């Protein structure tokens, strides 16, 4: 770099010694232009310091020869590690190439993602029969080609080295015949002695799985189904049922909303229907479109993806959100008389004591932003929506429903699509009852249907201690987890790209799941395992597919 700096300096060509050499070999620009500093350096090439003997005591113990030997050994080990291919036979070209396969060109198969309760449609890209990428299905009416990071990364689970490959009994490898024989006997014994058979699941989205569980309970009358989610919509759904008398909540048409007020709601991040709502919201955020931008307000305690994308963000602790909604009701309905509810004293008396100015001062909120929210909700009646998050209690969601109803925002409720609940989640009291029954010896068999309650449930439940008192505990899972560590039987199940199923998340709409690749290991589909226990017979890979059809 110094030589380049010297080159960029103006050269004095007046003197003869600064003339470049006409020919010959030169090692630097300084030598080329006869720079005096180069001659000085050349004369001091062998300085007295360079001729002194090095201090061996302060030198490294690793010689040059030993260093090169270690480097060579490291390279050899690395090459050996890269060549550790898991031998599955000789790789040869197709003897008879499948009609649908063209070498070098990918194939795409439609299926459904099971990463969360949204059950988005996916397109799986394959090369010579191996899935390599997951993207959204543009023809799916829910996500319309969009997919979250969890869905895109789901293909990695298929090839994960942590996947279970063989059924385990008391931490020892066993075979499926012995498993089915022992489990069937335990189920019959528990049903005959009146002991409970507990099946612990997550949200049931498949009508066929629900039918299977119902038939399982008919075969084993003491069987009970317990379903849970770490984060769920139970508070919102219960509030909707109390407000409107039904549990199926309509979808929100956020693409038609000009004003959105998100109250502790991360609908762009982790809330239910995140992918669909993000797609709708972003339609009115396109700078290349002539449509007017929507306006997003976020009122939240913690920083969320929605809050970071909001036009205005107010920081407010979660337990004060309900008071904020009451202030909005009093300001818009009680004072501005923007709804017919203003004539009903039974309604107005509920929020008459709340004042929004005092509230803003109490929690040190920006009064200008609060006024913006009030004015926008008043101006865009029927074109605005107030959203409540999963963390809010049932009473807050009821107040939000009243606010939207009073302002006519129910026009944004979709009349064509609503969320379908096939089986309600278990209540806290029901989960407490399960743990008490296990601890008291009243449960003969517990089946963890691809769930991990030891990790998911609060330590206050003491689920791990209770499950150890059950004579037979079974965990159906892809990978070992905290619950499988305390289970008698650990049964490996198919990945989502190896399984059949159906899903219903909207009224009148079904989404299908199909296997993209044959099972890589000695695993079975979890629904097929349960079906085989219900109807003991010779197992085939098409068992659940035939039941599904």
Coordinates of C-alpha atoms in Angstrom, one line a residue:
X1 CA 0.0 0.0 0.0
X2 CA 2.9 2.4 0.7
X3 CA 4.3 1.7 -2.7
X4 CA 1.0 2.5 -4.3
X5 CA 0.9 5.8 -2.3
X6 CA 4.3 6.6 -3.5
X7 CA 3.2 5.9 -7.1
X8 CA 0.3 8.3 -6.8
X9 CA 2.7 11.2 -5.8
X10 CA 3.7 13.6 -8.6
X11 CA 7.1 12.6 -10.0
X12 CA 9.8 15.1 -10.6
X13 CA 11.2 14.2 -14.0
X14 CA 13.5 17.2 -14.1
X15 CA 16.5 15.3 -12.7
X16 CA 18.2 12.5 -14.6
X17 CA 18.3 10.1 -11.7
X18 CA 14.5 10.1 -11.4
X19 CA 14.1 8.8 -14.9
X20 CA 12.7 5.2 -15.1
X21 CA 15.0 2.4 -16.1
X22 CA 14.7 1.6 -19.8
X23 CA 15.2 -2.1 -19.4
X24 CA 16.2 -4.7 -16.9
X25 CA 14.5 -6.3 -13.9
X26 CA 13.0 -4.1 -11.2
X27 CA 11.4 -5.3 -7.9
X28 CA 9.4 -2.3 -6.9
X29 CA 8.3 1.1 -8.1
X30 CA 10.9 2.7 -5.9
X31 CA 13.6 0.8 -7.7
X32 CA 12.1 1.6 -11.0
X33 CA 12.2 5.3 -10.3
X34 CA 15.6 5.2 -8.5
X35 CA 14.1 6.3 -5.2
X36 CA 16.9 7.1 -2.7
X37 CA 15.1 5.3 0.1
X38 CA 15.3 2.1 -1.9
X39 CA 19.1 2.4 -2.2
X40 CA 19.3 3.0 1.5
X41 CA 17.2 -0.1 2.3
X42 CA 19.3 -2.2 -0.1
X43 CA 22.5 -1.2 1.6
X44 CA 21.0 -2.2 5.0
X45 CA 19.7 -5.5 3.9
X46 CA 22.0 -7.4 6.2
X47 CA 21.9 -5.3 9.3
X48 CA 23.8 -6.3 12.5
X49 CA 20.6 -7.3 14.1
X50 CA 19.8 -9.7 11.3
X51 CA 23.1 -11.4 11.8
X52 CA 22.6 -12.0 15.5
X53 CA 21.7 -15.6 16.7
X54 CA 18.1 -16.1 17.9
X55 CA 17.3 -16.7 21.5
X56 CA 16.3 -20.3 21.5
X57 CA 14.9 -20.2 25.0
X58 CA 12.2 -17.8 23.9
X59 CA 11.3 -19.6 20.7
X60 CA 8.3 -21.9 20.3
X61 CA 8.8 -25.6 21.0
X62 CA 7.1 -26.5 17.8
X63 CA 9.6 -26.8 15.0
X64 CA 8.8 -26.0 11.4
X65 CA 9.1 -29.6 10.5
X66 CA 6.7 -30.6 13.3
X67 CA 4.2 -27.9 12.4
X68 CA 4.1 -29.1 8.7
X69 CA 3.6 -32.6 9.9
X70 CA 0.6 -31.6 12.1
X71 CA -0.9 -29.6 9.3
X72 CA -0.6 -32.6 7.0
X73 CA -2.2 -34.9 9.6
X74 CA -5.1 -32.5 10.1
X75 CA -5.7 -32.3 6.4
X76 CA -5.8 -36.1 6.2
X77 CA -8.3 -36.3 9.1
X78 CA -10.5 -33.7 7.4
X79 CA -10.4 -35.6 4.1
X80 CA -11.3 -38.9 5.9
X81 CA -14.2 -37.2 7.6
X82 CA -15.6 -35.8 4.3
X83 CA -15.4 -39.3 2.8
X84 CA -17.4 -41.0 5.6
X85 CA -20.4 -41.8 3.3
X86 CA -23.0 -44.0 4.9
X87 CA -22.9 -46.9 2.5
X88 CA -26.3 -48.0 1.2
X89 CA -25.1 -49.9 -1.8
X90 CA -23.5 -49.1 -5.2
X91 CA -24.9 -46.0 -6.8
X92 CA -25.8 -46.7 -10.4
X93 CA -27.9 -44.8 -13.0
X94 CA -31.5 -45.7 -13.6
X95 CA -31.9 -49.0 -15.4
X96 CA -35.5 -48.0 -16.1
X97 CA -36.0 -44.3 -15.6
X98 CA -39.4 -43.3 -14.1
X99 CA -41.5 -41.4 -16.6
X100 CA -41.9 -38.3 -14.4
X101 CA -38.2 -38.0 -13.7
X102 CA -35.9 -35.9 -15.9
X103 CA -32.3 -35.9 -14.8
X104 CA -31.2 -32.4 -13.7
X105 CA -34.8 -31.1 -13.6
X106 CA -36.8 -30.9 -10.3
X107 CA -40.3 -32.3 -9.6
X108 CA -42.8 -30.5 -7.4
X109 CA -45.4 -32.1 -5.1
X110 CA -48.2 -30.4 -3.2
X111 CA -48.8 -31.1 0.4
X112 CA -49.6 -29.5 3.8
X113 CA -47.2 -28.2 6.4
X114 CA -47.7 -29.4 10.0
X115 CA -45.3 -27.0 11.6
X116 CA -48.1 -25.1 13.4
X117 CA -51.9 -24.9 13.5
X118 CA -52.2 -22.8 10.3
X119 CA -51.7 -25.9 8.1
X120 CA -50.4 -24.0 5.2
X121 CA -50.2 -25.4 1.7
X122 CA -46.7 -26.2 0.5
X123 CA -44.9 -27.2 -2.7
X124 CA -42.0 -29.6 -2.1
X125 CA -39.1 -29.5 -4.6
X126 CA -37.5 -32.9 -5.3
X127 CA -34.5 -34.1 -7.2
X128 CA -34.5 -37.7 -8.3
X129 CA -37.0 -38.5 -5.5
X130 CA -35.3 -36.6 -2.7
X131 CA -37.0 -33.6 -1.2
X132 CA -34.6 -30.6 -1.1
X133 CA -36.8 -27.5 -0.6
X134 CA -40.1 -26.5 0.8
X135 CA -42.0 -23.4 -0.5
X136 CA -45.6 -22.1 -0.3
X137 CA -48.2 -23.4 -2.6
X138 CA -49.5 -20.4 -4.7
X139 CA -52.8 -22.2 -5.3
X140 CA -53.6 -22.7 -1.6
X141 CA -56.3 -20.3 -0.5
X142 CA -54.8 -19.6 2.9
X143 CA -51.2 -18.7 2.4
X144 CA -51.2 -18.3 -1.5
X145 CA -47.6 -19.1 -2.0
X146 CA -46.2 -17.6 1.2
X147 CA -44.4 -19.7 3.8
X148 CA -42.7 -19.0 7.2
X149 CA -39.2 -19.8 8.1
X150 CA -40.3 -22.8 10.1
X151 CA -42.0 -24.3 7.1
X152 CA -39.0 -23.7 4.9
X153 CA -36.6 -25.3 7.4
X154 CA -38.9 -28.3 7.9
X155 CA -37.1 -30.3 5.2
X156 CA -34.1 -30.4 7.5
X157 CA -36.0 -32.5 10.0
X158 CA -36.3 -35.3 7.4
X159 CA -32.6 -35.7 7.1
X160 CA -31.8 -34.9 10.8
X161 CA -29.2 -37.3 12.3
X162 CA -31.1 -37.0 15.6
X163 CA -34.2 -38.8 14.2
X164 CA -35.1 -42.0 15.9
X165 CA -34.7 -45.1 13.7
X166 CA -35.9 -48.1 15.7
X167 CA -38.6 -48.6 18.4
X168 CA -37.3 -48.6 21.9
X169 CA -38.5 -50.5 25.0
X170 CA -37.0 -49.4 28.3
X171 CA -34.1 -47.7 26.4
X172 CA -33.3 -50.9 24.4
X173 CA -34.0 -51.5 20.7
X174 CA -37.0 -53.8 20.1
X175 CA -39.3 -54.6 17.1
X176 CA -42.7 -53.4 16.2
X177 CA -44.4 -56.9 16.6
X178 CA -43.4 -57.1 20.3
X179 CA -44.4 -53.4 20.8
X180 CA -47.9 -54.0 19.3
X181 CA -48.3 -57.2 21.3
X182 CA -47.4 -55.7 24.6
X183 CA -49.3 -52.4 24.1
X184 CA -52.5 -54.1 22.9
X185 CA -52.4 -56.4 26.0
X186 CA -51.9 -53.3 28.3
X187 CA -54.7 -51.4 26.6
X188 CA -57.2 -54.3 27.0
X189 CA -56.1 -54.8 30.6
X190 CA -56.5 -51.2 31.5
X191 CA -60.0 -51.0 29.8
X192 CA -61.0 -54.2 31.5
X193 CA -59.9 -53.1 35.0
X194 CA -61.5 -49.6 34.7
X195 CA -58.2 -47.8 34.6
X196 CA -57.9 -44.7 32.4
X197 CA -56.1 -44.7 29.1
X198 CA -54.9 -41.2 28.5
X199 CA -53.9 -39.9 25.0
X200 CA -52.1 -36.5 25.2
X201 CA -52.2 -34.6 21.9
X202 CA -51.8 -31.2 20.4
X203 CA -54.6 -29.4 18.5
X204 CA -56.5 -31.7 16.3
X205 CA -56.8 -30.3 12.8
X206 CA -57.6 -33.5 10.9
X207 CA -61.3 -34.7 10.6
X208 CA -59.9 -38.2 10.0
X209 CA -57.7 -38.1 13.1
X210 CA -60.7 -36.9 15.1
X211 CA -62.8 -39.9 13.8
X212 CA -59.9 -42.2 14.7
X213 CA -59.8 -40.9 18.3
X214 CA -63.6 -41.2 18.6
X215 CA -63.5 -44.8 17.4
X216 CA -60.5 -45.5 19.7
X217 CA -62.6 -44.4 22.7
X218 CA -65.4 -46.7 21.6
X219 CA -63.0 -49.6 21.4
X220 CA -61.5 -48.7 24.8
X221 CA -64.3 -47.1 26.9
X222 CA -61.9 -45.8 29.6
X223 CA -59.8 -43.8 27.0
X224 CA -59.7 -40.0 27.4
X225 CA -58.2 -37.4 25.0
X226 CA -56.3 -34.5 26.4
X227 CA -55.1 -31.8 24.0
X228 CA -53.0 -28.7 24.8
X229 CA -50.9 -26.0 23.1
X230 CA -48.2 -23.9 24.7
X231 CA -49.7 -20.8 23.1
X232 CA -53.3 -20.9 22.0
X233 CA -56.4 -19.0 21.1
X234 CA -58.6 -20.3 23.9
X235 CA -59.1 -16.9 25.6
X236 CA -60.1 -15.3 22.3
X237 CA -62.4 -18.2 21.3
X238 CA -64.1 -18.3 24.7
X239 CA -64.7 -14.6 24.6
X240 CA -66.1 -14.9 21.1
X241 CA -68.5 -17.6 22.2
X242 CA -69.7 -15.5 25.1
X243 CA -70.1 -12.5 22.7
X244 CA -71.8 -14.2 19.8
X245 CA -72.8 -17.7 21.0
X246 CA -70.5 -19.7 18.7
X247 CA -66.9 -20.8 18.8
X248 CA -66.0 -20.5 15.1
X249 CA -64.4 -17.2 14.7
X250 CA -64.5 -15.4 11.3
X251 CA -61.3 -14.5 9.5
X252 CA -60.4 -10.8 9.4
X253 CA -60.2 -9.0 6.1
X254 CA -57.1 -7.0 6.9
X255 CA -56.5 -6.2 3.2
X256 CA -59.6 -4.0 3.4
X257 CA -58.7 -2.3 6.8
X258 CA -57.5 1.3 6.6
X259 CA -56.6 1.4 10.3
X260 CA -55.4 -1.4 12.4
X261 CA -54.9 -1.1 16.2
X262 CA -52.9 -4.1 17.5
X263 CA -53.3 -4.5 21.3
X264 CA -50.5 -6.8 22.5
X265 CA -51.1 -8.6 19.2
X266 CA -48.2 -9.8 17.2
X267 CA -50.2 -10.8 14.1
X268 CA -47.1 -10.2 11.9
X269 CA -45.0 -12.4 14.1
X270 CA -46.3 -15.3 16.3
X271 CA -50.1 -15.0 16.6
X272 CA -52.5 -17.4 14.9
X273 CA -52.9 -17.0 11.2
X274 CA -49.7 -15.0 11.1
X275 CA -48.9 -15.9 7.5
X276 CA -52.3 -15.1 6.1
X277 CA -52.6 -11.8 8.0
X278 CA -49.1 -10.7 7.0
X279 CA -50.0 -11.3 3.4
X280 CA -53.2 -9.3 3.7
X281 CA -51.6 -6.5 5.6
X282 CA -48.7 -6.1 3.2
X283 CA -51.0 -5.7 0.2
X284 CA -51.7 -2.1 1.4
X285 CA -48.0 -1.4 2.0
X286 CA -46.8 -1.7 -1.6
X287 CA -45.0 1.5 -2.7
X288 CA -45.5 0.5 -6.4
X289 CA -49.3 0.4 -5.9
X290 CA -51.7 3.3 -6.2
X291 CA -53.6 2.1 -3.1
X292 CA -53.4 4.3 -0.1
X293 CA -51.3 2.9 2.8
X294 CA -53.1 1.5 5.8
X295 CA -52.1 2.8 9.2
X296 CA -50.9 0.5 12.0
X297 CA -50.9 1.3 15.7
X298 CA -49.3 -1.1 18.1
X299 CA -49.9 -0.9 21.9
X300 CA -47.8 -3.5 23.7
X301 CA -45.5 -4.2 26.6
X302 CA -42.7 -6.2 24.9
X303 CA -41.1 -5.5 21.5
X304 CA -42.7 -7.5 18.8
X305 CA -42.4 -7.8 15.0
X306 CA -45.7 -6.0 14.7
X307 CA -44.6 -3.2 16.9
X308 CA -41.4 -2.7 15.0
X309 CA -43.4 -2.3 11.8
X310 CA -46.1 -0.1 13.2
X311 CA -46.5 3.6 12.2
X312 CA -47.1 4.4 15.9
X313 CA -46.1 2.3 18.8
X314 CA -47.1 2.9 22.4
X315 CA -45.4 1.0 25.2
X316 CA -48.0 -0.2 27.8
X317 CA -47.9 -3.1 30.2
X318 CA -50.2 -5.9 29.4
X319 CA -52.4 -5.7 32.4
X320 CA -53.3 -2.1 31.5
X321 CA -54.6 -3.0 28.0
X322 CA -58.2 -3.7 29.2
X323 CA -58.3 -0.3 30.9
X324 CA -57.1 1.3 27.6
X325 CA -60.0 -0.4 25.7
X326 CA -62.5 0.8 28.3
X327 CA -61.2 4.4 27.8
X328 CA -61.6 4.0 24.1
X329 CA -65.2 2.8 24.6
X330 CA -66.0 5.7 26.8
X331 CA -64.4 8.2 24.4
X332 CA -66.0 6.9 21.2
X333 CA -69.3 5.5 22.4
X334 CA -70.0 7.3 25.7
X335 CA -68.8 10.8 24.7
X336 CA -68.8 11.0 20.9
X337 CA -72.0 8.9 20.7
X338 CA -70.8 7.0 17.6
X339 CA -72.9 4.0 18.2
X340 CA -76.4 3.0 19.2
X341 CA -74.9 1.5 22.3
X342 CA -74.6 5.0 23.7
X343 CA -78.4 5.0 24.3
X344 CA -78.2 1.9 26.5
X345 CA -77.3 2.9 30.0
X346 CA -76.5 -0.7 31.0
X347 CA -73.6 -0.7 28.5
X348 CA -72.3 2.8 29.1
X349 CA -72.3 2.4 32.8
X350 CA -69.6 -0.3 32.5
X351 CA -67.0 2.2 31.1
X352 CA -68.4 5.6 32.1
X353 CA -65.7 6.0 34.8
X354 CA -62.8 5.7 32.4
X355 CA -61.1 8.8 31.0
X356 CA -58.5 8.5 28.3
X357 CA -56.6 11.8 29.1
X358 CA -56.1 10.6 32.7
X359 CA -55.1 7.2 31.4
X360 CA -52.5 8.7 29.1
X361 CA -51.0 10.8 31.9
X362 CA -51.1 7.9 34.3
X363 CA -49.0 5.6 32.1
X364 CA -47.0 8.4 30.5
X365 CA -48.3 7.8 26.9
X366 CA -47.8 10.2 24.1
X367 CA -51.1 12.1 24.1
X368 CA -50.8 13.0 20.4
X369 CA -50.6 9.4 19.4
X370 CA -53.5 8.5 21.7
X371 CA -55.6 11.2 20.0
X372 CA -54.6 9.9 16.6
X373 CA -56.0 6.5 17.6
X374 CA -59.3 7.9 18.7
X375 CA -59.7 10.2 15.7
X376 CA -58.8 7.4 13.2
X377 CA -61.2 4.9 14.8
X378 CA -63.9 7.6 14.7
X379 CA -63.1 8.6 11.1
X380 CA -62.8 5.1 9.6
X381 CA -65.8 3.4 11.2
X382 CA -66.4 0.1 9.4
X383 CA -62.9 0.3 7.8
X384 CA -60.8 -0.1 11.0
X385 CA -60.2 -3.1 13.2
X386 CA -58.9 -3.6 16.8
X387 CA -56.9 -6.8 17.3
X388 CA -56.2 -8.4 20.7
X389 CA -53.3 -10.8 21.2
X390 CA -53.1 -14.3 22.7
X391 CA -51.7 -13.0 26.0
X392 CA -54.8 -11.0 26.8
X393 CA -57.4 -12.5 29.2
X394 CA -61.0 -13.4 28.2
X395 CA -62.5 -10.2 29.7
X396 CA -60.2 -8.0 27.5
X397 CA -61.2 -9.8 24.4
X398 CA -64.9 -9.3 25.2
X399 CA -64.3 -5.6 25.5
X400 CA -62.5 -5.6 22.2
X401 CA -65.4 -7.4 20.6
X402 CA -67.7 -4.7 21.9
X403 CA -65.5 -1.9 20.6
X404 CA -65.4 -3.4 17.1
X405 CA -69.2 -4.1 17.2
X406 CA -70.0 -0.5 18.3
X407 CA -67.9 1.1 15.6
X408 CA -69.2 -1.2 12.8
X409 CA -65.9 -2.8 12.3
X410 CA -67.7 -6.2 12.0
X411 CA -67.9 -5.4 8.3
X412 CA -64.3 -6.6 8.1
X413 CA -65.4 -10.1 9.5
X414 CA -65.2 -12.5 6.5
X415 CA -68.6 -14.1 5.7
X416 CA -67.0 -16.8 3.6
X417 CA -64.2 -18.2 5.8
X418 CA -63.9 -18.8 9.5
X419 CA -61.7 -20.8 11.8
X420 CA -62.9 -24.3 12.5
X421 CA -62.4 -26.0 15.8
X422 CA -62.7 -29.7 15.5
X423 CA -61.9 -30.5 19.2
X424 CA -61.6 -27.9 22.0
X425 CA -58.4 -27.8 23.9
X426 CA -58.4 -29.2 27.4
X427 CA -58.9 -26.8 30.3
X428 CA -56.4 -26.3 33.1
X429 CA -58.8 -28.2 35.4
X430 CA -58.8 -31.2 33.0
X431 CA -55.0 -31.2 32.8
X432 CA -54.8 -31.1 36.6
X433 CA -57.2 -34.0 36.8
X434 CA -55.0 -36.0 34.4
X435 CA -51.8 -35.4 36.5
X436 CA -53.7 -36.3 39.7
X437 CA -55.1 -39.5 38.2
X438 CA -51.6 -40.5 37.0
X439 CA -50.0 -39.8 40.4
X440 CA -52.9 -41.7 42.1
X441 CA -52.4 -44.8 40.1
X442 CA -55.7 -44.5 38.3
X443 CA -54.1 -44.4 34.8
X444 CA -53.1 -47.7 33.2
X445 CA -51.6 -46.4 29.9
X446 CA -50.6 -42.9 28.8
X447 CA -49.8 -42.2 25.1
X448 CA -48.0 -39.0 24.2
X449 CA -49.2 -38.5 20.6
X450 CA -46.2 -36.6 19.3
X451 CA -46.2 -34.3 22.3
X452 CA -43.7 -33.4 25.0
X453 CA -45.7 -32.4 28.1
X454 CA -42.7 -32.9 30.5
X455 CA -41.0 -29.9 28.7
X456 CA -44.1 -27.9 27.7
X457 CA -46.2 -27.9 30.9
X458 CA -45.3 -25.8 33.9
X459 CA -43.2 -27.5 36.5
X460 CA -46.0 -26.8 38.9
X461 CA -47.9 -29.7 37.3
X462 CA -45.2 -32.1 38.3
X463 CA -46.0 -34.1 35.2
X464 CA -42.6 -35.9 35.1
X465 CA -43.1 -37.3 38.6
X466 CA -46.7 -38.4 37.8
X467 CA -45.9 -40.2 34.5
X468 CA -43.3 -42.4 36.3
X469 CA -46.2 -43.9 38.3
X470 CA -48.1 -45.0 35.2
X471 CA -47.5 -48.8 34.4
X472 CA -47.1 -48.2 30.7
X473 CA -46.1 -44.8 29.2
X474 CA -45.6 -44.4 25.5
X475 CA -44.2 -41.6 23.5
X476 CA -44.6 -41.3 19.7
X477 CA -42.0 -38.9 18.4
X478 CA -39.5 -38.2 15.7
X479 CA -36.6 -37.3 18.0
X480 CA -35.8 -38.0 21.6
X481 CA -37.1 -35.4 24.1
X482 CA -37.7 -34.9 27.8
X483 CA -40.9 -37.0 27.8
X484 CA -39.4 -39.9 25.9
X485 CA -36.6 -40.0 28.5
X486 CA -39.2 -41.1 31.2
X487 CA -41.3 -43.3 29.0
X488 CA -41.3 -47.1 28.8
X489 CA -41.8 -47.2 25.0
X490 CA -40.4 -44.7 22.6
X491 CA -41.8 -45.2 19.1
X492 CA -40.3 -43.4 16.0
X493 CA -42.8 -41.8 13.7
X494 CA -42.8 -40.5 10.1
X495 CA -41.7 -37.1 9.1
X496 CA -44.4 -34.9 7.6
X497 CA -42.9 -35.6 4.2
X498 CA -43.4 -39.3 4.6
X499 CA -47.0 -39.3 5.8
X500 CA -50.7 -39.1 4.6
X501 CA -53.3 -36.9 6.2
X502 CA -56.0 -34.3 5.8
X503 CA -56.6 -31.0 7.5
X504 CA -59.6 -28.7 8.0
X505 CA -58.8 -25.1 9.2
X506 CA -61.7 -23.4 7.4
X507 CA -65.4 -24.2 7.0
X508 CA -65.9 -26.2 3.8
X509 CA -62.2 -26.4 3.0
X510 CA -59.9 -29.3 3.2
X511 CA -56.1 -29.5 2.7
X512 CA -54.4 -32.8 1.9
X513 CA -51.0 -34.1 2.9
X514 CA -49.2 -36.7 0.9
X515 CA -45.8 -38.5 1.3
X516 CA -43.0 -37.1 -0.9
X517 CA -40.5 -39.8 -0.1
X518 CA -40.7 -43.4 1.2
X519 CA -39.8 -43.8 4.9
X520 CA -36.1 -43.5 5.4
X521 CA -36.0 -45.5 8.6
X522 CA -38.0 -48.1 10.5
X523 CA -40.6 -45.6 11.5
X524 CA -44.5 -45.6 11.2
X525 CA -47.1 -42.9 10.9
X526 CA -48.4 -42.0 14.3
X527 CA -52.0 -42.3 13.2
X528 CA -51.4 -45.7 11.7
X529 CA -49.8 -46.8 15.0
X530 CA -53.0 -45.9 16.9
X531 CA -55.2 -47.4 14.2
X532 CA -53.2 -50.7 14.5
X533 CA -53.8 -50.8 18.2
X534 CA -57.5 -50.2 17.7
X535 CA -57.8 -52.9 15.1
X536 CA -54.9 -55.4 15.6
X537 CA -53.9 -56.9 12.3
X538 CA -50.9 -57.2 10.0
X539 CA -49.4 -53.8 9.5
X540 CA -49.0 -52.3 6.0
X541 CA -47.6 -49.0 5.0
X542 CA -51.0 -48.1 3.3
X543 CA -53.0 -48.9 6.5
X544 CA -53.8 -45.2 7.3
X545 CA -54.0 -44.2 3.7
X546 CA -56.8 -46.8 3.2
X547 CA -58.5 -45.5 6.4
X548 CA -58.2 -41.9 5.2
X549 CA -59.8 -42.7 1.8

